[in-house]
C-alpha cells in the first residue's frame, strides 16, 4: 500500500500559544449552498466543545462580518450565532447551511476594499481562528487573510468539485447522485414520447459533475464545459443514437458552461430573438428541433442538484473535514486547507486555491469526437478519477 501523502507541520500562520485560556473559533459558509455544510458545522462545534472552546457562527458568509459594527450589540446579535452543543443537535441530517450564505468578497465590496474592517471585527470579537467553508471565491479571501497574519482554516465545498488543491469538495457526491437519479427518471417520459432529452447541469468552469453524472447514468452523449461542442457533429450523433435505440429515444447531458460551435450554432445566433439569453441546454434543444431531430425533453436540474439532505459520502466528508479543522487548530497549525488527496484526509497551504484552476483532464477522461467519458483504465486512479 502506498504511504499517505505527507503533510509536514507549518509555522506560517501559527496560532499563538493560548492553551492557558479558552479558544474562540469563528465559522462561516460562503458561496452557493451544498449538502454537507451542516454536518461540517456540527463537527466543528462538537469538536470545539470537547475541548472547552467557543464557536461563533457568522451569518451570510463574509457579508455578515461586513454588516457588524463591533460597537453595536444589535448588529453583532443580528449577524452571529453561538454554536453550542444543543444548537447543532441534528444538523448532520439537514441540507443547506443554518448560517445562510452570500457571494461576497470584502476586497470588492461597496466602498472599496473592506479587508481592514473584517480584521477589526475579528479582533474586537476575540476570534482566535476563522474556519471558512466555501468554494473558490470564499477561500481566496481566506488565503488573503492568511497572508495578512489572520489564523484561518479553509474547508473546500462546491458541487462542481473545482477547488484547486483537493481531490474532493463537500457537496459533489450529492450533486452527482441527484443528477443520476433525475436523468434516469427522465428516461420514462423521454421514451414514452420518443424524444431526445437534454439535461443541463450546473458547472460553469468545470464539467466534472456532468462528466460523471453522464457516465454513471450511461447517457448517449455528454457535453462538458472544457470542450466546445460542434453542433454539426453532435446533432447527427444524437439522431443516430435515437434511431438505433429500439425505444427510439436518446439522452444528452450538458454542463451549463459549455460553448457551441459549428454552422448550426451560427444559425442559432443569426436567428437570435429577445429570449436568447437562455442557457446552453435551451440552445441545443432548439437546434435539435430545427434540424428535424423531432421533439425534445429539456430539463435544467439547477438548484435541485444542491437541494435536500446530504448523501452518505457528503455527510461523512463534512463530519471528517470539520473534525480535522479543529485538530489542526489544537496543534496550532493554521493557514491550511483540509483536503482529500488520493483517498486520504490531508491538508495543504490555504493559498493552494490560488495556484491554478481545476478542470477535467480531457485527454485522459473524455472523447472529444464522440462526446463521451473515456475510461480506458482505472487502475491507480482515485475514486473520483482525478
mmCIF file of C-alpha atoms in Angstrom:
data_model
loop_
_atom_site.group_PDB
_atom_site.id
_atom_site.type_symbol
_atom_site.label_atom_id
_atom_site.label_comp_id
_atom_site.label_asym_id
_atom_site.label_seq_id
_atom_site.Cartn_x
_atom_site.Cartn_y
_atom_site.Cartn_z
ATOM 1 C CA UNK A 1 0.000 0.000 0.000
ATOM 2 C CA UNK A 2 1.384 3.449 -0.867
ATOM 3 C CA UNK A 3 2.048 5.759 2.042
ATOM 4 C CA UNK A 4 -0.401 8.635 2.532
ATOM 5 C CA UNK A 5 0.812 11.989 1.224
ATOM 6 C CA UNK A 6 2.961 13.696 3.799
ATOM 7 C CA UNK A 7 1.722 16.949 5.270
ATOM 8 C CA UNK A 8 4.511 18.423 7.386
ATOM 9 C CA UNK A 9 3.599 20.921 10.081
ATOM 10 C CA UNK A 10 3.757 24.569 9.129
ATOM 11 C CA UNK A 11 4.998 27.548 11.066
ATOM 12 C CA UNK A 12 3.284 30.025 8.731
ATOM 13 C CA UNK A 13 0.107 31.358 10.272
ATOM 14 C CA UNK A 14 0.758 29.516 13.521
ATOM 15 C CA UNK A 15 -1.672 30.343 16.292
ATOM 16 C CA UNK A 16 -0.007 31.876 19.355
ATOM 17 C CA UNK A 17 0.146 29.566 22.327
ATOM 18 C CA UNK A 18 -3.146 30.068 24.148
ATOM 19 C CA UNK A 19 -3.597 26.788 25.904
ATOM 20 C CA UNK A 20 -3.955 28.660 29.194
ATOM 21 C CA UNK A 21 -7.168 30.315 28.011
ATOM 22 C CA UNK A 22 -10.259 29.188 26.161
ATOM 23 C CA UNK A 23 -10.074 29.406 22.374
ATOM 24 C CA UNK A 24 -12.808 31.181 20.421
ATOM 25 C CA UNK A 25 -13.377 29.991 16.872
ATOM 26 C CA UNK A 26 -15.328 31.730 14.123
ATOM 27 C CA UNK A 27 -17.007 29.859 11.293
ATOM 28 C CA UNK A 28 -18.872 30.910 8.139
ATOM 29 C CA UNK A 29 -20.218 29.458 4.902
ATOM 30 C CA UNK A 30 -19.892 31.367 1.629
ATOM 31 C CA UNK A 31 -20.899 30.950 -1.993
ATOM 32 C CA UNK A 32 -23.589 28.521 -3.115
ATOM 33 C CA UNK A 33 -25.066 26.150 -0.561
ATOM 34 C CA UNK A 34 -24.418 22.411 -0.864
ATOM 35 C CA UNK A 35 -25.478 19.376 1.164
ATOM 36 C CA UNK A 36 -22.808 18.544 3.732
ATOM 37 C CA UNK A 37 -22.235 22.031 5.156
ATOM 38 C CA UNK A 38 -24.387 21.472 8.215
ATOM 39 C CA UNK A 39 -22.668 18.182 9.166
ATOM 40 C CA UNK A 40 -19.348 20.046 8.924
ATOM 41 C CA UNK A 41 -20.626 22.887 11.131
ATOM 42 C CA UNK A 42 -21.825 20.302 13.651
ATOM 43 C CA UNK A 43 -18.457 18.533 13.678
ATOM 44 C CA UNK A 44 -16.621 21.812 14.321
ATOM 45 C CA UNK A 45 -18.987 22.764 17.146
ATOM 46 C CA UNK A 46 -18.824 19.375 18.879
ATOM 47 C CA UNK A 47 -15.055 19.027 18.477
ATOM 48 C CA UNK A 48 -14.566 22.509 19.897
ATOM 49 C CA UNK A 49 -16.958 21.833 22.763
ATOM 50 C CA UNK A 50 -14.995 18.697 23.668
ATOM 51 C CA UNK A 51 -12.003 20.981 24.200
ATOM 52 C CA UNK A 52 -13.925 23.615 26.133
ATOM 53 C CA UNK A 53 -13.777 26.139 23.262
ATOM 54 C CA UNK A 54 -16.441 28.521 21.971
ATOM 55 C CA UNK A 55 -17.647 28.666 18.364
ATOM 56 C CA UNK A 56 -19.219 31.779 16.869
ATOM 57 C CA UNK A 57 -21.095 31.354 13.594
ATOM 58 C CA UNK A 58 -21.133 34.353 11.252
ATOM 59 C CA UNK A 59 -24.291 34.650 9.168
ATOM 60 C CA UNK A 60 -24.302 35.142 5.387
ATOM 61 C CA UNK A 61 -20.616 34.476 4.757
ATOM 62 C CA UNK A 62 -18.204 37.401 4.562
ATOM 63 C CA UNK A 63 -21.176 39.745 4.228
ATOM 64 C CA UNK A 64 -22.047 39.046 7.851
ATOM 65 C CA UNK A 65 -18.709 40.423 9.014
ATOM 66 C CA UNK A 66 -19.117 43.500 6.836
ATOM 67 C CA UNK A 67 -22.502 44.166 8.457
ATOM 68 C CA UNK A 68 -21.146 44.067 12.008
ATOM 69 C CA UNK A 69 -20.360 47.210 13.960
ATOM 70 C CA UNK A 70 -18.345 45.974 16.945
ATOM 71 C CA UNK A 71 -19.674 48.910 18.992
ATOM 72 C CA UNK A 72 -23.289 47.978 18.231
ATOM 73 C CA UNK A 73 -24.513 44.889 20.144
ATOM 74 C CA UNK A 74 -27.619 44.714 17.948
ATOM 75 C CA UNK A 75 -25.569 44.309 14.776
ATOM 76 C CA UNK A 76 -23.477 41.614 16.441
ATOM 77 C CA UNK A 77 -26.596 39.737 17.536
ATOM 78 C CA UNK A 78 -28.125 40.017 14.053
ATOM 79 C CA UNK A 79 -25.054 38.619 12.285
ATOM 80 C CA UNK A 80 -23.712 35.962 14.650
ATOM 81 C CA UNK A 81 -24.983 32.853 16.404
ATOM 82 C CA UNK A 82 -23.418 30.892 19.263
ATOM 83 C CA UNK A 83 -22.877 27.302 18.137
ATOM 84 C CA UNK A 84 -23.071 25.316 21.325
ATOM 85 C CA UNK A 85 -23.798 21.622 21.619
ATOM 86 C CA UNK A 86 -27.569 21.983 21.746
ATOM 87 C CA UNK A 87 -27.689 24.434 18.838
ATOM 88 C CA UNK A 88 -26.150 21.905 16.437
ATOM 89 C CA UNK A 89 -28.180 18.868 17.511
ATOM 90 C CA UNK A 90 -29.432 17.022 14.414
ATOM 91 C CA UNK A 91 -27.620 19.279 11.953
ATOM 92 C CA UNK A 92 -25.975 16.312 10.226
ATOM 93 C CA UNK A 93 -29.349 15.366 8.741
ATOM 94 C CA UNK A 94 -30.057 18.767 7.195
ATOM 95 C CA UNK A 95 -29.117 20.143 3.789
ATOM 96 C CA UNK A 96 -28.115 23.734 3.124
ATOM 97 C CA UNK A 97 -26.482 25.829 5.830
ATOM 98 C CA UNK A 98 -28.037 27.150 9.023
ATOM 99 C CA UNK A 99 -25.575 30.051 8.858
ATOM 100 C CA UNK A 100 -27.008 31.168 5.499
ATOM 101 C CA UNK A 101 -24.641 32.320 2.784
ATOM 102 C CA UNK A 102 -23.738 35.010 0.285
ATOM 103 C CA UNK A 103 -21.343 35.550 -2.597
ATOM 104 C CA UNK A 104 -19.203 38.313 -1.146
ATOM 105 C CA UNK A 105 -15.534 39.224 -1.403
ATOM 106 C CA UNK A 106 -14.758 42.065 1.021
ATOM 107 C CA UNK A 107 -11.987 43.278 -1.294
ATOM 108 C CA UNK A 108 -14.557 44.229 -3.920
ATOM 109 C CA UNK A 109 -17.332 45.374 -1.589
ATOM 110 C CA UNK A 110 -19.210 48.623 -1.991
ATOM 111 C CA UNK A 111 -16.970 51.447 -0.813
ATOM 112 C CA UNK A 112 -13.715 49.693 -1.719
ATOM 113 C CA UNK A 113 -11.545 47.072 -0.037
ATOM 114 C CA UNK A 114 -13.027 46.353 3.399
ATOM 115 C CA UNK A 115 -10.466 43.787 4.498
ATOM 116 C CA UNK A 116 -9.376 46.063 7.387
ATOM 117 C CA UNK A 117 -12.967 46.098 8.653
ATOM 118 C CA UNK A 118 -13.113 42.283 8.637
ATOM 119 C CA UNK A 119 -9.860 42.085 10.592
ATOM 120 C CA UNK A 120 -11.108 44.718 13.047
ATOM 121 C CA UNK A 121 -14.328 42.785 13.684
ATOM 122 C CA UNK A 122 -12.444 39.535 14.274
ATOM 123 C CA UNK A 123 -10.118 41.256 16.730
ATOM 124 C CA UNK A 124 -12.895 43.020 18.625
ATOM 125 C CA UNK A 125 -14.969 39.836 18.893
ATOM 126 C CA UNK A 126 -11.968 37.913 20.163
ATOM 127 C CA UNK A 127 -11.877 35.361 17.346
ATOM 128 C CA UNK A 128 -8.680 33.338 17.603
ATOM 129 C CA UNK A 129 -9.102 31.334 14.373
ATOM 130 C CA UNK A 130 -11.544 31.576 11.437
ATOM 131 C CA UNK A 131 -12.855 28.399 9.816
ATOM 132 C CA UNK A 132 -14.268 29.124 6.371
ATOM 133 C CA UNK A 133 -16.388 26.749 4.290
ATOM 134 C CA UNK A 134 -16.599 27.787 0.670
ATOM 135 C CA UNK A 135 -15.642 27.456 -2.942
ATOM 136 C CA UNK A 136 -13.004 29.242 -4.953
ATOM 137 C CA UNK A 137 -14.184 32.795 -4.169
ATOM 138 C CA UNK A 138 -14.704 32.368 -0.430
ATOM 139 C CA UNK A 139 -11.416 30.528 0.045
ATOM 140 C CA UNK A 140 -9.427 33.048 -1.994
ATOM 141 C CA UNK A 141 -10.319 35.681 0.571
ATOM 142 C CA UNK A 142 -9.386 33.225 3.336
ATOM 143 C CA UNK A 143 -5.957 32.891 1.719
ATOM 144 C CA UNK A 144 -5.752 36.698 1.601
ATOM 145 C CA UNK A 145 -6.431 36.907 5.346
ATOM 146 C CA UNK A 146 -3.820 34.228 5.959
ATOM 147 C CA UNK A 147 -1.262 36.324 4.052
ATOM 148 C CA UNK A 148 -2.047 39.188 6.441
ATOM 149 C CA UNK A 149 -1.415 37.056 9.508
ATOM 150 C CA UNK A 150 -5.003 36.141 10.382
ATOM 151 C CA UNK A 151 -5.199 32.476 11.508
ATOM 152 C CA UNK A 152 -7.553 30.580 9.175
ATOM 153 C CA UNK A 153 -8.538 27.040 8.284
ATOM 154 C CA UNK A 154 -10.212 26.592 4.895
ATOM 155 C CA UNK A 155 -12.708 23.834 4.090
ATOM 156 C CA UNK A 156 -13.497 23.285 0.382
ATOM 157 C CA UNK A 157 -17.090 22.870 -0.751
ATOM 158 C CA UNK A 158 -18.656 23.074 -4.186
ATOM 159 C CA UNK A 159 -20.813 20.695 -6.151
ATOM 160 C CA UNK A 160 -18.612 21.418 -9.201
ATOM 161 C CA UNK A 161 -15.636 19.924 -7.305
ATOM 162 C CA UNK A 162 -13.391 22.600 -8.803
ATOM 163 C CA UNK A 163 -11.362 23.945 -5.846
ATOM 164 C CA UNK A 164 -7.665 23.637 -6.635
ATOM 165 C CA UNK A 165 -5.588 21.601 -4.173
ATOM 166 C CA UNK A 166 -8.088 18.894 -3.194
ATOM 167 C CA UNK A 167 -9.495 15.847 -4.959
ATOM 168 C CA UNK A 168 -12.873 16.319 -3.303
ATOM 169 C CA UNK A 169 -15.150 19.141 -2.170
ATOM 170 C CA UNK A 170 -18.173 18.828 0.105
ATOM 171 C CA UNK A 171 -21.366 18.644 -1.961
ATOM 172 C CA UNK A 172 -20.011 16.930 -5.060
ATOM 173 C CA UNK A 173 -21.233 13.398 -4.357
ATOM 174 C CA UNK A 174 -24.763 14.513 -3.539
ATOM 175 C CA UNK A 175 -24.917 16.630 -6.710
ATOM 176 C CA UNK A 176 -23.849 13.678 -8.851
ATOM 177 C CA UNK A 177 -26.240 11.327 -7.039
ATOM 178 C CA UNK A 178 -29.164 13.731 -7.503
ATOM 179 C CA UNK A 179 -28.266 14.194 -11.182
ATOM 180 C CA UNK A 180 -28.047 10.479 -11.951
ATOM 181 C CA UNK A 181 -31.405 9.838 -10.285
ATOM 182 C CA UNK A 182 -33.075 12.676 -12.204
ATOM 183 C CA UNK A 183 -31.560 11.652 -15.546
ATOM 184 C CA UNK A 184 -32.746 8.078 -15.159
ATOM 185 C CA UNK A 185 -36.201 9.216 -14.040
ATOM 186 C CA UNK A 186 -36.499 11.365 -17.176
ATOM 187 C CA UNK A 187 -35.947 8.309 -19.344
ATOM 188 C CA UNK A 188 -39.558 7.186 -18.858
ATOM 189 C CA UNK A 189 -41.014 10.404 -20.257
ATOM 190 C CA UNK A 190 -38.384 10.686 -22.986
ATOM 191 C CA UNK A 191 -39.017 7.111 -24.129
ATOM 192 C CA UNK A 192 -42.785 7.446 -23.920
ATOM 193 C CA UNK A 193 -42.753 10.444 -26.282
ATOM 194 C CA UNK A 194 -39.817 9.172 -28.395
ATOM 195 C CA UNK A 195 -37.789 12.323 -27.971
ATOM 196 C CA UNK A 196 -34.234 13.437 -27.210
ATOM 197 C CA UNK A 197 -33.705 14.522 -23.609
ATOM 198 C CA UNK A 198 -31.366 17.448 -22.986
ATOM 199 C CA UNK A 199 -30.378 17.656 -19.327
ATOM 200 C CA UNK A 200 -28.405 20.741 -18.276
ATOM 201 C CA UNK A 201 -26.343 20.545 -15.083
ATOM 202 C CA UNK A 202 -24.544 23.230 -13.101
ATOM 203 C CA UNK A 203 -20.856 23.609 -13.940
ATOM 204 C CA UNK A 204 -19.683 26.944 -15.308
ATOM 205 C CA UNK A 205 -15.938 26.287 -15.397
ATOM 206 C CA UNK A 206 -15.593 22.549 -14.772
ATOM 207 C CA UNK A 207 -17.511 19.749 -16.452
ATOM 208 C CA UNK A 208 -16.693 17.104 -13.862
ATOM 209 C CA UNK A 209 -20.239 16.894 -12.493
ATOM 210 C CA UNK A 210 -21.691 16.456 -15.994
ATOM 211 C CA UNK A 211 -18.958 14.010 -16.996
ATOM 212 C CA UNK A 212 -19.503 11.702 -14.016
ATOM 213 C CA UNK A 213 -23.289 12.032 -13.948
ATOM 214 C CA UNK A 214 -23.469 11.273 -17.659
ATOM 215 C CA UNK A 215 -21.133 8.316 -17.289
ATOM 216 C CA UNK A 216 -22.925 6.846 -14.272
ATOM 217 C CA UNK A 217 -26.346 7.301 -15.892
ATOM 218 C CA UNK A 218 -24.908 5.834 -19.112
ATOM 219 C CA UNK A 219 -26.349 8.573 -21.306
ATOM 220 C CA UNK A 220 -25.730 8.701 -25.037
ATOM 221 C CA UNK A 221 -23.630 11.891 -25.153
ATOM 222 C CA UNK A 222 -22.156 14.373 -22.680
ATOM 223 C CA UNK A 223 -21.008 17.920 -23.386
ATOM 224 C CA UNK A 224 -18.607 19.411 -20.829
ATOM 225 C CA UNK A 225 -17.504 22.967 -20.139
ATOM 226 C CA UNK A 226 -13.911 22.332 -21.196
ATOM 227 C CA UNK A 227 -14.639 21.269 -24.785
ATOM 228 C CA UNK A 228 -16.726 23.372 -27.239
ATOM 229 C CA UNK A 229 -19.488 21.282 -28.793
ATOM 230 C CA UNK A 230 -19.614 21.291 -32.595
ATOM 231 C CA UNK A 231 -23.326 21.012 -33.328
ATOM 232 C CA UNK A 232 -22.597 19.887 -36.885
ATOM 233 C CA UNK A 233 -21.029 16.759 -35.358
ATOM 234 C CA UNK A 234 -23.140 16.390 -32.205
ATOM 235 C CA UNK A 235 -26.616 16.587 -33.765
ATOM 236 C CA UNK A 236 -26.043 13.677 -36.226
ATOM 237 C CA UNK A 237 -24.662 11.578 -33.362
ATOM 238 C CA UNK A 238 -27.806 12.183 -31.305
ATOM 239 C CA UNK A 239 -30.031 11.436 -34.293
ATOM 240 C CA UNK A 240 -28.197 8.143 -34.789
ATOM 241 C CA UNK A 241 -28.447 7.312 -31.069
ATOM 242 C CA UNK A 242 -32.202 7.813 -31.209
ATOM 243 C CA UNK A 243 -32.654 5.872 -34.438
ATOM 244 C CA UNK A 244 -30.614 2.873 -33.269
ATOM 245 C CA UNK A 245 -32.308 2.684 -29.865
ATOM 246 C CA UNK A 246 -35.186 0.154 -30.018
ATOM 247 C CA UNK A 247 -37.150 2.520 -27.734
ATOM 248 C CA UNK A 248 -36.468 5.421 -30.149
ATOM 249 C CA UNK A 249 -35.066 8.000 -27.732
ATOM 250 C CA UNK A 250 -31.698 9.450 -26.686
ATOM 251 C CA UNK A 251 -30.274 11.370 -23.733
ATOM 252 C CA UNK A 252 -27.734 14.216 -23.715
ATOM 253 C CA UNK A 253 -26.165 15.769 -20.602
ATOM 254 C CA UNK A 254 -24.565 19.213 -20.869
ATOM 255 C CA UNK A 255 -22.626 21.488 -18.498
ATOM 256 C CA UNK A 256 -24.138 24.960 -18.125
ATOM 257 C CA UNK A 257 -20.750 26.471 -19.022
ATOM 258 C CA UNK A 258 -20.420 24.621 -22.334
ATOM 259 C CA UNK A 259 -19.960 26.586 -25.554
ATOM 260 C CA UNK A 260 -21.267 25.772 -29.029
ATOM 261 C CA UNK A 261 -19.519 25.997 -32.394
ATOM 262 C CA UNK A 262 -20.229 24.960 -35.982
ATOM 263 C CA UNK A 263 -22.642 26.069 -38.672
ATOM 264 C CA UNK A 264 -25.714 25.011 -36.702
ATOM 265 C CA UNK A 265 -24.531 27.130 -33.765
ATOM 266 C CA UNK A 266 -24.008 30.092 -36.095
ATOM 267 C CA UNK A 267 -27.522 29.625 -37.461
ATOM 268 C CA UNK A 268 -28.869 29.799 -33.910
ATOM 269 C CA UNK A 269 -27.041 33.058 -33.321
ATOM 270 C CA UNK A 270 -28.207 34.600 -36.593
ATOM 271 C CA UNK A 271 -31.823 33.813 -35.716
ATOM 272 C CA UNK A 272 -31.486 35.270 -32.215
ATOM 273 C CA UNK A 273 -34.580 36.589 -30.518
ATOM 274 C CA UNK A 274 -35.244 38.624 -27.408
ATOM 275 C CA UNK A 275 -35.284 35.384 -25.436
ATOM 276 C CA UNK A 276 -31.841 34.172 -26.482
ATOM 277 C CA UNK A 277 -30.372 34.856 -23.059
ATOM 278 C CA UNK A 278 -31.398 31.277 -22.219
ATOM 279 C CA UNK A 279 -28.911 28.589 -21.272
ATOM 280 C CA UNK A 280 -26.939 26.235 -23.450
ATOM 281 C CA UNK A 281 -29.457 23.426 -22.905
ATOM 282 C CA UNK A 282 -32.213 25.528 -24.451
ATOM 283 C CA UNK A 283 -29.999 26.356 -27.420
ATOM 284 C CA UNK A 284 -29.110 22.713 -28.082
ATOM 285 C CA UNK A 285 -32.755 21.633 -27.764
ATOM 286 C CA UNK A 286 -33.785 24.311 -30.256
ATOM 287 C CA UNK A 287 -31.017 23.232 -32.623
ATOM 288 C CA UNK A 288 -32.171 19.593 -32.433
ATOM 289 C CA UNK A 289 -35.738 20.545 -33.296
ATOM 290 C CA UNK A 290 -34.677 22.968 -36.030
ATOM 291 C CA UNK A 291 -32.533 20.257 -37.628
ATOM 292 C CA UNK A 292 -35.531 17.931 -37.787
ATOM 293 C CA UNK A 293 -34.491 15.732 -34.918
ATOM 294 C CA UNK A 294 -38.029 15.631 -33.526
ATOM 295 C CA UNK A 295 -39.246 16.795 -30.144
ATOM 296 C CA UNK A 296 -37.059 17.251 -27.087
ATOM 297 C CA UNK A 297 -37.428 16.934 -23.324
ATOM 298 C CA UNK A 298 -35.486 19.844 -21.847
ATOM 299 C CA UNK A 299 -34.617 19.802 -18.154
ATOM 300 C CA UNK A 300 -32.385 22.179 -16.207
ATOM 301 C CA UNK A 301 -31.710 20.461 -12.892
ATOM 302 C CA UNK A 302 -30.190 23.642 -11.460
ATOM 303 C CA UNK A 303 -30.854 24.059 -7.731
ATOM 304 C CA UNK A 304 -32.337 20.578 -7.364
ATOM 305 C CA UNK A 305 -28.751 19.318 -7.599
ATOM 306 C CA UNK A 306 -27.866 21.086 -4.348
ATOM 307 C CA UNK A 307 -31.210 20.779 -2.542
ATOM 308 C CA UNK A 308 -32.125 18.429 0.288
ATOM 309 C CA UNK A 309 -30.112 16.409 2.756
ATOM 310 C CA UNK A 310 -26.573 15.176 2.024
ATOM 311 C CA UNK A 311 -25.893 11.656 0.856
ATOM 312 C CA UNK A 312 -23.780 9.337 2.986
ATOM 313 C CA UNK A 313 -20.470 10.393 1.435
ATOM 314 C CA UNK A 314 -21.015 14.135 1.853
ATOM 315 C CA UNK A 315 -22.200 13.562 5.408
ATOM 316 C CA UNK A 316 -19.037 11.592 6.155
ATOM 317 C CA UNK A 317 -16.675 14.075 4.476
ATOM 318 C CA UNK A 318 -18.396 17.043 6.135
ATOM 319 C CA UNK A 319 -18.022 15.480 9.575
ATOM 320 C CA UNK A 320 -14.405 14.487 8.906
ATOM 321 C CA UNK A 321 -13.364 17.869 7.471
ATOM 322 C CA UNK A 322 -14.882 19.666 10.471
ATOM 323 C CA UNK A 323 -13.125 17.424 12.969
ATOM 324 C CA UNK A 324 -9.795 17.739 11.126
ATOM 325 C CA UNK A 325 -10.063 21.542 11.125
ATOM 326 C CA UNK A 326 -10.308 21.600 14.921
ATOM 327 C CA UNK A 327 -7.491 19.070 15.271
ATOM 328 C CA UNK A 328 -5.228 21.319 13.217
ATOM 329 C CA UNK A 329 -6.106 24.292 15.403
ATOM 330 C CA UNK A 330 -5.340 22.256 18.529
ATOM 331 C CA UNK A 331 -1.896 21.539 17.055
ATOM 332 C CA UNK A 332 -1.537 25.266 16.351
ATOM 333 C CA UNK A 333 -1.350 24.662 12.592
ATOM 334 C CA UNK A 334 -3.327 27.277 10.691
ATOM 335 C CA UNK A 335 -3.084 28.769 7.229
ATOM 336 C CA UNK A 336 -4.193 25.348 5.969
ATOM 337 C CA UNK A 337 -6.939 23.929 3.774
ATOM 338 C CA UNK A 338 -8.247 20.471 4.653
ATOM 339 C CA UNK A 339 -8.344 18.109 1.681
ATOM 340 C CA UNK A 340 -8.973 14.638 0.411
ATOM 341 C CA UNK A 341 -5.912 13.548 -1.552
ATOM 342 C CA UNK A 342 -5.769 10.082 -3.146
ATOM 343 C CA UNK A 343 -8.407 8.926 -0.687
ATOM 344 C CA UNK A 344 -6.614 10.278 2.406
ATOM 345 C CA UNK A 345 -7.636 13.165 4.649
ATOM 346 C CA UNK A 346 -4.811 15.684 4.448
ATOM 347 C CA UNK A 347 -4.173 19.414 4.470
ATOM 348 C CA UNK A 348 -2.304 21.836 2.231
ATOM 349 C CA UNK A 349 -1.438 25.542 2.444
ATOM 350 C CA UNK A 350 -4.508 27.765 2.350
ATOM 351 C CA UNK A 351 -3.097 29.598 -0.662
ATOM 352 C CA UNK A 352 -3.199 26.382 -2.741
ATOM 353 C CA UNK A 353 -6.522 27.632 -4.040
ATOM 354 C CA UNK A 354 -4.603 30.457 -5.746
ATOM 355 C CA UNK A 355 -2.185 28.184 -7.563
ATOM 356 C CA UNK A 356 -4.349 27.186 -10.514
ATOM 357 C CA UNK A 357 -7.757 26.161 -11.783
ATOM 358 C CA UNK A 358 -9.117 22.648 -11.563
ATOM 359 C CA UNK A 359 -10.629 21.168 -14.728
ATOM 360 C CA UNK A 360 -11.445 17.802 -16.240
ATOM 361 C CA UNK A 361 -8.360 16.021 -17.596
ATOM 362 C CA UNK A 362 -9.854 15.980 -21.087
ATOM 363 C CA UNK A 363 -7.096 13.985 -22.782
ATOM 364 C CA UNK A 364 -7.356 11.218 -20.219
ATOM 365 C CA UNK A 365 -11.054 11.116 -19.436
ATOM 366 C CA UNK A 366 -13.035 12.436 -22.403
ATOM 367 C CA UNK A 367 -13.555 11.573 -26.076
ATOM 368 C CA UNK A 368 -13.811 14.935 -27.856
ATOM 369 C CA UNK A 369 -15.152 13.415 -31.073
ATOM 370 C CA UNK A 370 -17.774 11.137 -29.532
ATOM 371 C CA UNK A 371 -18.793 13.441 -26.627
ATOM 372 C CA UNK A 372 -18.472 10.656 -24.083
ATOM 373 C CA UNK A 373 -16.481 9.779 -20.997
ATOM 374 C CA UNK A 374 -13.437 7.720 -21.885
ATOM 375 C CA UNK A 375 -12.150 5.392 -19.195
ATOM 376 C CA UNK A 376 -9.586 3.135 -20.811
ATOM 377 C CA UNK A 377 -8.047 2.199 -17.472
ATOM 378 C CA UNK A 378 -8.933 2.981 -13.865
ATOM 379 C CA UNK A 379 -6.053 1.203 -12.154
ATOM 380 C CA UNK A 380 -4.240 3.581 -9.830
ATOM 381 C CA UNK A 381 -6.812 6.339 -10.244
ATOM 382 C CA UNK A 382 -8.614 7.868 -7.236
ATOM 383 C CA UNK A 383 -12.300 7.187 -6.663
ATOM 384 C CA UNK A 384 -13.449 10.335 -8.448
ATOM 385 C CA UNK A 385 -10.993 9.771 -11.334
ATOM 386 C CA UNK A 386 -8.528 12.580 -10.575
#
